[in-house]
């Protein structure tokens, strides 16, 4: 073999090793598998794992890459020993990343390689992965794209929580104005309500509309409605809220009512709008007397 042929072979094998890292980083699993001979193999002795053949290598790499939140691999120059149409060598690897379960890894390793000359150029016949250093200390950095996605999710959550708060505030204003249609606009059609007054439950907006009609007709004068310590947590299409609420008004007899109660609500996003799908109102009970405790304040 001439010196020029040797240089070309070495150059192609170095390019092969670089191509492997690039395919892994770009999640191009078909390209990565094509860098191996048909019966090529990847072996990882320290975890007793191996993949033999292009299909197993492609599938195994895809599964492994799917476990990472982010992953960076760098290939450093190693050794190459040419043996005609075969060769052996070592490639030095540094890797860092964070798994989706939160674990982090920083490791330095060696690929012990066997190469095979084929009609399509040099291919891996075998890569054996040996870890020389492994560190699970949490990594302080993050992938910019992952950070942007996290920020987008947080922004969406804040926007949804603000939208739900506006729905609740609109309901409060509607109660104060005795605006029945305004009150009912905050409820989902399949509403299930466990209210402070009988029966045990109201199912559907028609049943609950009648309850609000009774409330408004019971108080000839103004109604005040207050909310304290409101907390809202929103998911993609479902959210929940809880607070302390109080309706204050005077009965026709002049008797004033207005005690604080506990309120829990579940919202659903329907047609892009947050609607109240379930709510429950309650007050503590004195277990000795069996009577509701109505004088507590938040």
Short mmCIF file of C-alpha atoms in Angstrom, two decimals, residues 168 172 175 224-230 242-248 258-265 279-283 296 298:
data_model
loop_
_atom_site.label_atom_id
_atom_site.label_comp_id
_atom_site.label_asym_id
_atom_site.label_seq_id
_atom_site.Cartn_x
_atom_site.Cartn_y
_atom_site.Cartn_z
CA UNK A 168 -64.24 34.22 37.73
CA UNK A 172 -68.54 37.97 40.40
CA UNK A 175 -73.71 38.16 40.53
CA UNK A 224 -72.26 41.80 47.25
CA UNK A 225 -69.95 38.91 46.37
CA UNK A 226 -66.35 38.62 47.59
CA UNK A 227 -63.48 36.24 46.89
CA UNK A 228 -60.39 35.82 49.07
CA UNK A 229 -57.18 33.79 48.66
CA UNK A 230 -57.95 32.71 45.10
CA UNK A 242 -59.99 27.23 45.13
CA UNK A 243 -60.83 30.21 47.30
CA UNK A 244 -62.94 31.53 50.14
CA UNK A 245 -66.17 33.16 48.90
CA UNK A 246 -68.90 35.21 50.54
CA UNK A 247 -72.28 36.40 49.27
CA UNK A 248 -73.69 39.25 51.38
CA UNK A 258 -73.13 36.73 54.63
CA UNK A 259 -70.85 33.95 55.81
CA UNK A 260 -67.61 32.75 54.25
CA UNK A 261 -67.60 29.36 52.55
CA UNK A 262 -64.96 27.17 50.91
CA UNK A 263 -65.12 26.98 47.12
CA UNK A 264 -63.38 24.52 44.79
CA UNK A 265 -63.84 24.57 41.03
CA UNK A 279 -67.74 23.24 41.61
CA UNK A 280 -68.21 22.50 45.26
CA UNK A 281 -69.08 24.86 48.10
CA UNK A 282 -68.88 23.85 51.75
CA UNK A 283 -68.58 25.06 55.32
CA UNK A 296 -65.24 31.64 60.44
CA UNK A 298 -60.28 33.67 56.00
#
